[in-house]
Short mmCIF file of C-alpha atoms in Angstrom, two decimals:
data_model
loop_
_atom_site.label_atom_id
_atom_site.label_comp_id
_atom_site.label_asym_id
_atom_site.label_seq_id
_atom_site.Cartn_x
_atom_site.Cartn_y
_atom_site.Cartn_z
CA MET A 1 3.16 34.64 -14.60
CA GLU A 2 1.16 32.32 -11.59
CA VAL A 3 3.64 29.43 -10.24
CA LYS A 4 1.78 26.75 -8.07
CA LEU A 5 4.18 24.01 -6.11
CA ALA A 6 3.52 20.51 -6.44
CA LYS A 7 2.26 19.10 -2.99
CA LYS A 8 5.13 17.22 -2.38
CA TYR A 9 8.60 18.17 -3.50
CA GLY A 10 12.32 18.42 -3.21
CA PHE A 11 14.25 17.06 -0.18
CA CYS A 12 13.61 13.41 0.65
CA PHE A 13 14.82 12.15 4.46
CA GLY A 14 18.06 10.62 3.15
CA VAL A 15 19.50 13.68 1.14
CA LYS A 16 18.54 15.97 4.43
CA ARG A 17 20.14 13.84 6.64
CA ALA A 18 23.29 13.12 4.28
CA ILE A 19 24.01 16.99 3.99
CA ASP A 20 23.22 17.18 7.60
CA ILE A 21 26.21 14.75 8.28
CA ALA A 22 28.57 16.61 5.50
CA GLU A 23 27.77 20.21 6.97
CA LYS A 24 29.25 18.76 11.07
CA ASN A 25 31.92 16.95 8.87
CA LYS A 26 34.22 20.03 7.53
CA HIS A 27 37.53 19.39 6.31
CA ALA A 28 36.51 15.66 4.99
CA THR A 29 35.79 14.56 1.13
CA THR A 30 33.03 12.79 -0.24
CA PHE A 31 34.03 9.27 -2.43
CA GLY A 32 31.44 10.31 -5.45
CA PRO A 33 29.22 12.90 -5.81
CA LEU A 34 27.24 13.23 -1.96
CA ILE A 35 23.92 13.85 -4.04
CA HIS A 36 23.12 14.47 -7.32
CA ASN A 37 22.86 17.95 -7.19
CA ALA A 38 25.87 19.95 -8.75
CA LYS A 39 25.15 23.37 -7.14
CA GLU A 40 24.27 21.95 -3.52
CA ILE A 41 27.68 20.08 -3.47
CA GLU A 42 29.59 23.44 -4.40
CA ARG A 43 27.52 24.97 -1.76
CA LEU A 44 29.08 22.44 0.84
CA GLN A 45 32.89 23.07 -0.84
CA ARG A 46 32.07 26.86 -0.68
CA ASP A 47 30.54 27.10 2.91
CA PHE A 48 32.20 23.75 5.05
CA ASP A 49 35.16 22.67 2.78
CA VAL A 50 33.60 19.32 2.07
CA ASN A 51 35.55 17.86 -0.68
CA LEU A 52 35.04 15.75 -4.01
CA SER A 53 36.95 13.02 -4.42
CA GLU A 54 36.03 10.87 -7.97
CA SER A 55 37.94 8.42 -7.25
CA LEU A 56 39.20 5.98 -4.43
CA SER A 57 42.73 6.90 -4.37
CA GLN A 58 41.73 11.01 -4.22
CA ALA A 59 39.67 10.07 -1.62
CA GLN A 60 42.26 8.40 0.58
CA LYS A 61 44.10 11.28 0.85
CA PHE A 62 42.06 12.99 3.03
CA GLN A 63 41.53 11.95 7.13
CA SER A 64 37.79 11.69 7.09
CA VAL A 65 35.74 10.14 3.69
CA ILE A 66 31.84 10.65 3.55
CA VAL A 67 29.97 7.95 2.41
CA ARG A 68 27.49 9.78 -0.44
CA THR A 69 23.58 8.93 0.15
CA HIS A 70 24.06 6.49 -2.80
CA GLY A 71 26.59 4.16 -1.45
CA ILE A 72 29.28 3.00 -2.67
CA THR A 73 30.73 -0.94 -3.80
CA LYS A 74 31.25 -3.33 -0.75
CA SER A 75 34.84 -3.53 -2.06
CA ASP A 76 35.18 0.53 -1.91
CA LEU A 77 34.15 0.38 1.61
CA GLN A 78 36.56 -2.55 2.43
CA THR A 79 39.53 -0.82 0.68
CA LEU A 80 39.07 2.40 2.83
CA GLN A 81 38.36 0.38 6.20
CA ASN A 82 41.63 -1.01 5.39
CA GLN A 83 43.48 2.10 5.22
CA LYS A 84 42.13 2.87 8.59
CA ILE A 85 40.36 6.34 7.08
CA HIS A 86 37.87 7.76 9.32
CA ILE A 87 34.92 6.70 7.47
CA VAL A 88 31.30 8.89 7.90
CA ASP A 89 28.23 6.55 6.87
CA ALA A 90 25.62 9.06 4.93
CA THR A 91 24.44 6.15 2.95
CA CYS A 92 20.69 6.86 3.11
CA PRO A 93 18.61 3.71 4.88
CA PHE A 94 16.72 3.13 2.56
CA VAL A 95 19.67 2.04 0.38
CA THR A 96 21.55 -0.13 3.14
CA LYS A 97 18.17 -1.94 3.19
CA PRO A 98 18.26 -3.34 -0.41
CA GLN A 99 22.37 -3.83 0.81
CA ASN A 100 21.27 -6.02 3.59
CA ILE A 101 18.73 -7.92 1.83
CA VAL A 102 21.23 -8.76 -1.33
CA GLU A 103 23.94 -9.50 1.15
CA LYS A 104 21.64 -12.16 3.41
CA MET A 105 19.65 -13.18 0.24
CA SER A 106 22.34 -13.98 -1.85
CA ASN A 107 24.12 -15.52 1.45
CA GLU A 108 20.97 -17.89 1.67
CA GLY A 109 21.41 -19.23 -2.26
CA TYR A 110 18.88 -17.04 -3.84
CA GLN A 111 20.04 -15.44 -7.16
CA ILE A 112 19.36 -11.64 -7.05
CA VAL A 113 17.54 -9.34 -9.70
CA ILE A 114 17.80 -5.74 -9.06
CA PHE A 115 15.41 -3.83 -11.43
CA GLY A 116 17.26 -0.68 -11.53
CA ASP A 117 20.03 0.85 -14.12
CA SER A 118 23.24 -0.77 -14.09
CA ASN A 119 25.32 2.01 -14.27
CA HIS A 120 23.51 4.08 -11.39
CA PRO A 121 25.87 4.26 -8.45
CA GLU A 122 23.02 2.77 -5.71
CA VAL A 123 22.56 -0.22 -8.08
CA MET A 124 26.26 -0.52 -8.59
CA GLY A 125 26.51 -0.71 -5.05
CA VAL A 126 23.86 -2.78 -4.13
CA ALA A 127 24.62 -5.30 -6.43
CA SER A 128 28.32 -5.48 -5.17
CA TYR A 129 26.52 -7.23 -1.97
CA GLY A 130 25.65 -10.36 -3.89
CA GLU A 131 27.13 -13.24 -5.81
CA ASP A 132 24.66 -14.47 -8.38
CA VAL A 133 23.17 -10.62 -9.26
CA LEU A 134 20.95 -9.73 -12.80
CA ILE A 135 20.07 -6.16 -13.21
CA VAL A 136 17.24 -5.32 -15.27
CA GLY A 137 15.67 -2.16 -16.12
CA ASN A 138 12.27 -3.95 -17.47
CA VAL A 139 10.84 -7.18 -17.83
CA GLU A 140 11.79 -7.84 -21.22
CA GLU A 141 14.90 -8.51 -19.93
CA LEU A 142 14.10 -11.17 -18.19
CA GLU A 143 12.71 -12.76 -20.80
CA HIS A 144 15.11 -14.86 -22.07
CA VAL A 145 16.98 -15.76 -18.61
CA LYS A 146 17.29 -19.38 -17.30
CA PHE A 147 16.48 -19.01 -13.44
CA LYS A 148 17.03 -20.28 -10.01
CA LYS A 149 14.71 -21.90 -8.88
CA LYS A 150 14.84 -19.07 -5.61
CA VAL A 151 15.20 -15.72 -6.71
CA ALA A 152 14.81 -12.78 -4.64
CA LEU A 153 13.86 -9.88 -5.98
CA VAL A 154 14.67 -5.91 -4.76
CA SER A 155 14.16 -2.62 -6.59
CA GLN A 156 15.98 0.44 -7.01
CA THR A 157 14.76 3.36 -4.75
CA THR A 158 13.52 5.86 -7.52
CA LYS A 159 11.81 3.07 -9.63
CA GLN A 160 8.28 3.15 -10.19
CA PRO A 161 5.79 0.55 -8.23
CA LYS A 162 3.91 -0.47 -11.58
CA LEU A 163 7.41 -1.80 -13.09
CA PHE A 164 8.47 -3.47 -10.50
CA GLY A 165 4.98 -5.21 -9.85
CA GLU A 166 5.50 -6.33 -13.62
CA ILE A 167 8.54 -7.80 -12.53
CA ALA A 168 7.52 -9.93 -9.59
CA ALA A 169 4.48 -11.17 -11.46
CA PHE A 170 6.71 -12.25 -14.31
CA LEU A 171 9.18 -14.18 -12.01
CA ALA A 172 6.40 -15.40 -9.81
CA SER A 173 5.48 -17.26 -12.42
CA ARG A 174 8.73 -18.84 -13.88
CA VAL A 175 10.47 -20.16 -10.64
CA ASN A 176 9.44 -21.84 -7.34
CA GLU A 177 9.99 -19.02 -4.87
CA CYS A 178 10.44 -15.34 -5.38
CA ARG A 179 11.14 -13.24 -2.50
CA VAL A 180 9.70 -9.87 -3.42
CA PHE A 181 11.26 -6.95 -1.47
CA ASN A 182 9.56 -3.47 -2.19
CA THR A 183 12.62 -1.06 -1.49
CA ILE A 184 10.80 1.57 -3.67
CA CYS A 185 11.55 4.76 -1.20
CA ASN A 186 8.14 6.21 -0.54
CA ALA A 187 9.31 10.06 -0.57
CA THR A 188 10.24 9.64 -4.15
CA PHE A 189 7.07 8.17 -5.14
CA ASP A 190 5.00 10.90 -2.96
CA ASN A 191 6.82 13.45 -5.20
CA GLN A 192 5.68 11.51 -8.74
CA SER A 193 2.30 11.40 -7.31
CA ALA A 194 2.10 14.59 -6.79
CA VAL A 195 3.67 16.09 -10.17
CA ASP A 196 0.61 13.73 -11.57
CA ALA A 197 -1.55 15.51 -9.90
CA LEU A 198 -0.11 19.04 -10.81
CA SER A 199 0.26 18.33 -14.16
CA ARG A 200 -3.32 18.06 -15.67
CA GLU A 201 -3.82 21.57 -14.43
CA VAL A 202 -1.47 23.68 -15.35
CA ASP A 203 -0.18 25.03 -18.80
CA VAL A 204 3.77 24.30 -18.15
CA MET A 205 5.44 22.85 -15.87
CA ILE A 206 8.89 23.20 -14.04
CA VAL A 207 11.40 19.99 -12.85
CA VAL A 208 14.27 21.52 -11.00
CA GLY A 209 16.94 19.40 -10.36
CA GLY A 210 19.95 17.42 -11.53
CA LYS A 211 20.29 16.22 -15.03
CA ASN A 212 21.70 13.30 -13.56
CA SER A 213 19.27 12.74 -10.97
CA SER A 214 17.17 9.71 -11.71
CA ASN A 215 14.19 11.00 -9.53
CA THR A 216 14.74 14.42 -11.15
CA LYS A 217 14.52 12.25 -14.86
CA GLN A 218 11.69 10.70 -13.48
CA LEU A 219 9.76 13.25 -12.47
CA LEU A 220 9.69 14.92 -16.12
CA LYS A 221 8.71 11.96 -18.07
CA ILE A 222 5.40 11.93 -15.74
CA ALA A 223 5.29 15.65 -15.69
CA GLN A 224 4.88 15.18 -19.49
CA LYS A 225 2.48 12.81 -20.02
CA TYR A 226 -0.75 15.21 -19.29
CA CYS A 227 1.76 18.52 -19.66
CA LYS A 228 3.71 18.56 -22.83
CA ASP A 229 5.57 21.88 -22.23
CA SER A 230 7.54 19.92 -19.36
CA TYR A 231 11.27 21.38 -18.89
CA LEU A 232 14.11 20.22 -16.84
CA VAL A 233 16.65 23.08 -15.01
CA GLU A 234 18.95 22.83 -12.55
CA ASP A 235 19.15 26.29 -11.50
CA GLU A 236 17.08 29.73 -12.63
CA LYS A 237 19.43 30.48 -15.33
CA GLU A 238 18.28 27.65 -17.38
CA LEU A 239 15.12 29.05 -17.32
CA GLN A 240 13.95 30.65 -21.34
CA GLU A 241 11.41 33.07 -21.46
CA GLU A 242 9.59 31.37 -24.40
CA TRP A 243 8.73 28.57 -22.92
CA PHE A 244 5.65 31.09 -20.72
CA ALA A 245 4.31 32.69 -23.78
CA ASN A 246 0.72 32.33 -23.74
CA LYS A 247 0.74 30.41 -20.33
CA ASN A 248 -1.19 31.20 -17.00
CA LEU A 249 -0.13 29.01 -14.72
CA CYS A 250 3.00 26.96 -14.06
CA GLY A 251 3.72 24.05 -11.94
CA VAL A 252 6.80 23.63 -10.25
CA THR A 253 8.11 20.33 -8.62
CA ALA A 254 11.57 19.18 -7.83
CA GLY A 255 13.59 16.16 -7.34
CA ALA A 256 14.88 14.62 -4.15
CA SER A 257 18.33 16.34 -4.08
CA THR A 258 17.42 19.71 -4.71
CA PRO A 259 17.77 22.21 -2.36
CA ASP A 260 15.51 24.80 -1.49
CA TRP A 261 17.30 27.51 -1.95
CA ILE A 262 17.07 26.39 -5.60
CA ILE A 263 13.80 25.80 -6.16
CA GLN A 264 13.45 29.64 -4.23
CA ASN A 265 15.24 31.05 -6.96
CA VAL A 266 13.47 29.78 -9.69
CA VAL A 267 10.16 30.33 -8.23
CA ALA A 268 10.98 33.84 -8.08
CA LYS A 269 12.37 34.34 -11.40
CA ILE A 270 9.28 32.67 -13.11
CA GLU A 271 6.98 35.38 -10.90
CA GLN A 272 8.89 38.27 -12.91
CA ILE A 273 8.50 36.70 -16.04
CA MET B 1 -16.93 -36.81 -37.30
CA GLU B 2 -12.93 -36.43 -37.37
CA VAL B 3 -11.58 -36.65 -33.69
CA LYS B 4 -8.22 -34.68 -32.96
CA LEU B 5 -7.00 -35.30 -28.85
CA ALA B 6 -5.29 -32.19 -27.28
CA LYS B 7 -0.96 -32.94 -27.47
CA LYS B 8 -1.64 -33.35 -23.09
CA TYR B 9 -5.09 -33.88 -21.39
CA GLY B 10 -5.90 -36.13 -18.82
CA PHE B 11 -4.50 -37.71 -15.67
CA CYS B 12 -1.56 -36.14 -13.97
CA PHE B 13 1.11 -37.75 -11.55
CA GLY B 14 -0.97 -36.33 -8.33
CA VAL B 15 -4.06 -38.79 -9.56
CA LYS B 16 -2.26 -41.85 -11.10
CA ARG B 17 -0.43 -41.79 -7.76
CA ALA B 18 -3.69 -41.73 -5.76
CA ILE B 19 -5.61 -44.41 -7.70
CA ASP B 20 -2.50 -46.61 -7.19
CA ILE B 21 -2.87 -45.81 -3.80
CA ALA B 22 -6.49 -46.83 -3.69
CA GLU B 23 -6.36 -50.17 -5.38
CA LYS B 24 -3.75 -50.97 -2.64
CA ASN B 25 -6.13 -50.40 0.01
CA LYS B 26 -9.03 -52.59 -0.55
CA HIS B 27 -11.93 -52.32 2.00
CA ALA B 28 -10.63 -48.77 3.03
CA THR B 29 -12.80 -45.60 2.44
CA THR B 30 -11.94 -42.11 1.15
CA PHE B 31 -12.92 -39.24 3.11
CA GLY B 32 -14.50 -37.29 0.86
CA PRO B 33 -13.90 -38.24 -2.91
CA LEU B 34 -10.64 -39.42 -3.45
CA ILE B 35 -10.66 -37.70 -6.88
CA HIS B 36 -13.17 -34.81 -8.66
CA ASN B 37 -14.61 -37.66 -11.04
CA ALA B 38 -17.44 -39.68 -9.96
CA LYS B 39 -17.33 -42.70 -12.74
CA GLU B 40 -13.89 -43.42 -11.46
CA ILE B 41 -14.91 -43.44 -7.78
CA GLU B 42 -17.55 -45.72 -8.81
CA ARG B 43 -15.07 -47.87 -10.47
CA LEU B 44 -12.93 -48.15 -7.57
CA GLN B 45 -15.96 -48.95 -5.11
CA ARG B 46 -16.75 -51.56 -7.36
CA ASP B 47 -13.75 -52.99 -8.49
CA PHE B 48 -12.16 -52.71 -4.78
CA ASP B 49 -14.25 -52.24 -2.44
CA VAL B 50 -12.68 -48.72 -1.52
CA ASN B 51 -15.67 -46.62 0.00
CA LEU B 52 -16.77 -42.85 -0.09
CA SER B 53 -17.32 -41.41 3.09
CA GLU B 54 -18.32 -37.94 3.01
CA SER B 55 -18.09 -37.29 6.75
CA LEU B 56 -15.54 -37.57 9.23
CA SER B 57 -17.67 -39.52 11.66
CA GLN B 58 -18.59 -41.68 8.17
CA ALA B 59 -15.07 -42.33 7.80
CA GLN B 60 -13.80 -43.21 11.46
CA LYS B 61 -16.12 -46.26 11.16
CA PHE B 62 -13.73 -47.74 9.06
CA GLN B 63 -10.30 -49.42 9.72
CA SER B 64 -8.15 -47.44 7.40
CA VAL B 65 -8.88 -43.78 5.82
CA ILE B 66 -7.32 -42.64 2.47
CA VAL B 67 -6.64 -39.11 2.64
CA ARG B 68 -8.11 -37.91 -0.93
CA THR B 69 -5.54 -35.89 -4.27
CA HIS B 70 -6.57 -32.68 -2.48
CA GLY B 71 -6.06 -33.30 0.90
CA ILE B 72 -7.98 -32.52 3.86
CA THR B 73 -7.86 -29.97 6.83
CA LYS B 74 -4.76 -30.30 9.55
CA SER B 75 -7.72 -30.40 12.30
CA ASP B 76 -9.58 -33.25 10.20
CA LEU B 77 -6.28 -34.81 10.02
CA GLN B 78 -5.38 -34.82 13.56
CA THR B 79 -9.00 -36.19 14.47
CA LEU B 80 -8.39 -39.34 12.50
CA GLN B 81 -4.79 -39.36 13.93
CA ASN B 82 -6.27 -39.32 17.90
CA GLN B 83 -8.47 -42.60 16.95
CA LYS B 84 -5.73 -44.45 15.93
CA ILE B 85 -7.56 -45.48 12.78
CA HIS B 86 -4.62 -46.65 9.70
CA ILE B 87 -3.92 -43.44 7.76
CA VAL B 88 -3.30 -43.71 3.72
CA ASP B 89 -1.95 -40.33 2.53
CA ALA B 90 -2.84 -39.99 -1.39
CA THR B 91 -2.55 -36.37 -0.91
CA CYS B 92 -0.69 -35.08 -4.18
CA PRO B 93 2.56 -33.66 -3.27
CA PHE B 94 1.93 -30.37 -4.90
CA VAL B 95 -1.20 -30.13 -2.75
CA THR B 96 1.06 -31.11 0.45
CA LYS B 97 3.49 -28.74 -0.49
CA PRO B 98 1.60 -25.24 0.33
CA GLN B 99 0.24 -27.21 2.94
CA ASN B 100 4.03 -27.09 4.27
CA ILE B 101 4.71 -23.32 3.03
CA VAL B 102 1.96 -22.15 4.56
CA GLU B 103 2.20 -23.77 8.30
CA LYS B 104 5.78 -22.84 7.72
CA MET B 105 5.42 -19.01 6.58
CA SER B 106 2.56 -18.58 9.40
CA ASN B 107 5.01 -19.80 12.26
CA GLU B 108 7.48 -16.83 10.66
CA GLY B 109 5.21 -14.33 11.26
CA TYR B 110 3.81 -14.00 7.45
CA GLN B 111 0.32 -13.18 6.36
CA ILE B 112 -0.97 -15.62 4.34
CA VAL B 113 -2.85 -14.56 0.96
CA ILE B 114 -3.91 -18.05 -0.92
CA PHE B 115 -5.22 -17.45 -4.75
CA GLY B 116 -7.92 -19.78 -5.20
CA ASP B 117 -11.50 -20.96 -4.67
CA SER B 118 -12.31 -20.54 -0.96
CA ASN B 119 -14.74 -23.44 -1.19
CA HIS B 120 -12.36 -25.76 -2.82
CA PRO B 121 -11.09 -28.59 -0.55
CA GLU B 122 -7.78 -28.30 -1.67
CA VAL B 123 -7.94 -24.35 -0.55
CA MET B 124 -9.67 -25.40 2.40
CA GLY B 125 -7.45 -28.14 3.29
CA VAL B 126 -3.94 -25.78 2.38
CA ALA B 127 -5.80 -22.57 4.54
CA SER B 128 -5.79 -24.54 7.66
CA TYR B 129 -2.23 -24.90 8.16
CA GLY B 130 -1.94 -21.18 8.73
CA GLU B 131 -3.32 -18.52 11.43
CA ASP B 132 -3.84 -15.33 9.47
CA VAL B 133 -5.02 -16.94 5.95
CA LEU B 134 -6.74 -14.65 3.32
CA ILE B 135 -8.43 -16.13 0.66
CA VAL B 136 -8.59 -14.49 -3.04
CA GLY B 137 -10.22 -14.99 -6.21
CA ASN B 138 -8.92 -12.21 -8.19
CA VAL B 139 -6.89 -8.84 -7.22
CA GLU B 140 -9.60 -7.09 -7.10
CA GLU B 141 -10.40 -8.74 -3.66
CA LEU B 142 -7.07 -7.40 -2.30
CA GLU B 143 -7.86 -3.65 -3.04
CA HIS B 144 -9.40 -2.57 0.11
CA VAL B 145 -7.28 -5.07 2.42
CA LYS B 146 -5.20 -3.84 5.14
CA PHE B 147 -2.25 -6.25 5.26
CA LYS B 148 1.01 -6.68 7.35
CA LYS B 149 4.61 -5.72 6.49
CA LYS B 150 5.56 -9.48 5.64
CA VAL B 151 3.22 -11.07 3.22
CA ALA B 152 3.69 -15.29 1.41
CA LEU B 153 1.84 -15.55 -1.18
CA VAL B 154 0.52 -19.41 -2.31
CA SER B 155 -1.63 -20.73 -5.18
CA GLN B 156 -4.65 -23.63 -5.60
CA THR B 157 -2.67 -25.62 -7.68
CA THR B 158 -5.00 -25.65 -10.55
CA LYS B 159 -5.18 -21.87 -10.77
CA GLN B 160 -3.97 -19.76 -14.03
CA PRO B 161 0.00 -18.21 -13.67
CA LYS B 162 -1.39 -15.09 -15.38
CA LEU B 163 -3.73 -14.35 -12.87
CA PHE B 164 -1.57 -15.41 -9.73
CA GLY B 165 1.75 -12.83 -11.68
CA GLU B 166 -1.19 -10.14 -11.31
CA ILE B 167 -1.27 -10.96 -7.35
CA ALA B 168 2.08 -11.10 -7.11
CA ALA B 169 2.65 -7.93 -8.70
CA PHE B 170 -0.06 -5.99 -6.68
CA LEU B 171 1.46 -7.32 -2.97
CA ALA B 172 4.48 -6.51 -4.25
CA SER B 173 4.17 -2.91 -4.09
CA ARG B 174 1.83 -2.72 -0.90
CA VAL B 175 3.79 -4.67 1.41
CA ASN B 176 7.55 -4.33 2.49
CA GLU B 177 8.34 -8.37 1.42
CA CYS B 178 6.22 -10.53 -0.26
CA ARG B 179 7.24 -14.17 -0.55
CA VAL B 180 5.33 -15.37 -3.78
CA PHE B 181 5.56 -19.37 -3.86
CA ASN B 182 4.54 -20.91 -6.94
CA THR B 183 2.61 -23.57 -6.28
CA ILE B 184 0.51 -23.59 -9.54
CA CYS B 185 0.74 -27.67 -10.81
CA ASN B 186 2.61 -27.78 -14.42
CA ALA B 187 0.37 -30.90 -15.39
CA THR B 188 -2.52 -28.48 -15.15
CA PHE B 189 -0.58 -25.98 -17.36
CA ASP B 190 0.26 -27.96 -19.87
CA ASN B 191 -3.22 -29.47 -20.61
CA GLN B 192 -4.08 -26.06 -20.25
CA SER B 193 -1.78 -24.86 -23.50
CA ALA B 194 -2.56 -28.00 -25.47
CA VAL B 195 -6.36 -27.23 -25.02
CA ASP B 196 -5.45 -23.76 -25.95
CA ALA B 197 -4.03 -24.44 -28.78
CA LEU B 198 -6.52 -26.74 -30.44
CA SER B 199 -9.08 -25.04 -29.98
CA ARG B 200 -8.23 -22.58 -32.14
CA GLU B 201 -8.28 -25.35 -34.98
CA VAL B 202 -11.42 -27.16 -34.36
CA ASP B 203 -15.12 -26.80 -35.02
CA VAL B 204 -16.47 -28.18 -31.98
CA MET B 205 -14.50 -28.76 -28.89
CA ILE B 206 -15.43 -31.72 -26.02
CA VAL B 207 -13.93 -30.94 -22.70
CA VAL B 208 -14.69 -34.57 -20.85
CA GLY B 209 -14.14 -34.65 -16.98
CA GLY B 210 -15.79 -34.03 -13.76
CA LYS B 211 -18.12 -30.90 -13.36
CA ASN B 212 -17.31 -30.10 -9.83
CA SER B 213 -13.41 -30.68 -11.38
CA SER B 214 -11.98 -26.97 -11.05
CA ASN B 215 -8.82 -27.82 -13.52
CA THR B 216 -11.43 -29.04 -16.18
CA LYS B 217 -13.66 -26.39 -15.69
CA GLN B 218 -10.53 -24.02 -16.57
CA LEU B 219 -9.98 -26.23 -19.74
CA LEU B 220 -13.62 -25.18 -20.66
CA LYS B 221 -13.00 -21.71 -20.04
CA ILE B 222 -9.64 -21.56 -22.63
CA ALA B 223 -11.13 -23.28 -25.27
CA GLN B 224 -14.82 -20.87 -25.46
CA LYS B 225 -12.41 -18.78 -26.45
CA TYR B 226 -11.61 -19.26 -29.50
CA CYS B 227 -14.03 -22.04 -30.17
CA LYS B 228 -17.43 -20.97 -29.08
CA ASP B 229 -19.08 -24.37 -29.60
CA SER B 230 -16.90 -26.04 -26.95
CA TYR B 231 -18.54 -28.20 -24.66
CA LEU B 232 -17.95 -30.27 -21.16
CA VAL B 233 -19.26 -33.52 -20.61
CA GLU B 234 -18.69 -36.22 -18.18
CA ASP B 235 -19.03 -39.34 -20.21
CA GLU B 236 -20.58 -40.25 -23.70
CA LYS B 237 -24.28 -40.58 -22.86
CA GLU B 238 -24.14 -36.44 -22.16
CA LEU B 239 -22.95 -36.14 -26.45
CA GLN B 240 -25.87 -34.63 -28.11
CA GLU B 241 -25.66 -35.20 -31.99
CA GLU B 242 -27.22 -31.42 -33.30
CA TRP B 243 -23.58 -30.07 -31.50
CA PHE B 244 -21.59 -32.31 -34.15
CA ALA B 245 -24.12 -30.98 -37.39
CA ASN B 246 -22.13 -29.20 -40.13
CA LYS B 247 -18.78 -29.49 -38.55
CA ASN B 248 -15.85 -31.07 -40.03
CA LEU B 249 -13.02 -31.37 -36.80
CA CYS B 250 -14.24 -32.04 -33.11
CA GLY B 251 -11.23 -30.84 -30.52
CA VAL B 252 -11.19 -33.57 -27.61
CA THR B 253 -9.47 -32.99 -24.10
CA ALA B 254 -10.00 -34.13 -20.46
CA GLY B 255 -9.53 -33.03 -16.73
CA ALA B 256 -6.80 -34.03 -14.61
CA SER B 257 -9.40 -36.51 -12.91
CA THR B 258 -10.46 -38.05 -15.92
CA PRO B 259 -9.40 -41.65 -16.44
CA ASP B 260 -8.67 -42.98 -20.16
CA TRP B 261 -11.48 -45.28 -20.30
CA ILE B 262 -14.00 -42.59 -19.90
CA ILE B 263 -12.29 -40.53 -22.58
CA GLN B 264 -11.86 -43.75 -24.77
CA ASN B 265 -15.54 -44.12 -24.52
CA VAL B 266 -16.20 -40.91 -25.39
CA VAL B 267 -13.84 -40.20 -28.79
CA ALA B 268 -15.17 -43.81 -29.49
CA LYS B 269 -18.90 -42.35 -29.72
CA ILE B 270 -17.85 -38.57 -31.54
CA GLU B 271 -16.17 -40.69 -34.13
CA GLN B 272 -19.48 -42.53 -34.73
CA ILE B 273 -21.48 -39.58 -35.50
#
């Protein structure tokens, strides 16, 4: 089976940076998964003794706590700071940015609207920096909201610009002033454009990434638009031979938290089919 | 012919206020037409000796100059102030607002985008308060623009919220920060909603207003969507009998600068047909 890789795929700047930080902090723990990729977290544990604490109380048992790429809530950060634990901040700078914006705009009296998934750790972290915060997944959820005169809008880094624009448009016509901060990450967008292009020319499409990764799921959704035979796998073991029956060209892309070594394994396995 | 008036029509707050101011300033001049309605300007001249100066040099011959509802440019205002002429400001407060916003945002380093008609006096006035100002009539005109990172968006008071939202959406996805100020006037919008509703139930629609009035032209455009037999007249003399042949119900609305006495004359004439 012939394989064609997307023009842009895999690790983004923030994930690369977080892994570099983790590798330099042996014996520390992350509070929550460092990135949304279980295989990479296993590797960091095995090769660098970087542990994973799922709760704050568990994390507090370590001398060093690494704050994951998606960030944590303001109150969790304060709890760790009060314990005088050594904190290593691996929050992606593109996530720190909306955190700072939300805090500043909230202090200036703006009502905050976040376009994102309310149960995503990044969004929960960003939201925790504001007072009067509304999290919405689409424009319909805004229909019956009573707004303040001044609203500030930010986005989860992995959301689609088109939908973000629709929410901005709605708010613009409903409130006196809407400050729109485009906090969508270009890296995500670059991977999305590349999969959009590739999915139009292949017979089958494999998206490699964590099943709980928001940006990986977005890639799958985009791929399925032009290539209905699109599948999400976490590693090469999940590939099923029947997906490739009577196909000539297989496209491959990967989420922003998928390490190269996993992508290489997946490509090698497909080429053998 | 039976006549049905739109639920909202005619004079807005700013126009009423400007006429009150003019009537209290006999022997003064306006610089440019006070409102976009030639008949009302004739009445003010005849009954109150409120003159119309089309140029700044002409206006300067008067002791008192009334600034019209649509406002004037910052430099024209300064010229008058330097001449120590008595200035009576009849600028609609809803126009002063975008003037102030553009000045403030421009001082803070924002690139300014105005959604409006570049040759409309209101827009020319508002634009004159900024440094780096782009005036656009639709979203397509933004396609190839190179933007600064920070953009502030305002609207001509008489524009449609939906199109304003489209422009906000476009900017939101292209720049880091977009401050969107909804400077569209509700009065305009109320008149527009009312004509939208009325035009669906009538056989013929008459829009009364100045032919150079932006909001009057908007009303005609909206009326024509559901009632193709829609006509714009400045007064009852322009009504043509054939428009009403084989029709039962005639809808009537009027622009924000159309005085009641003209509307009454039009309605009376239609009822006689």
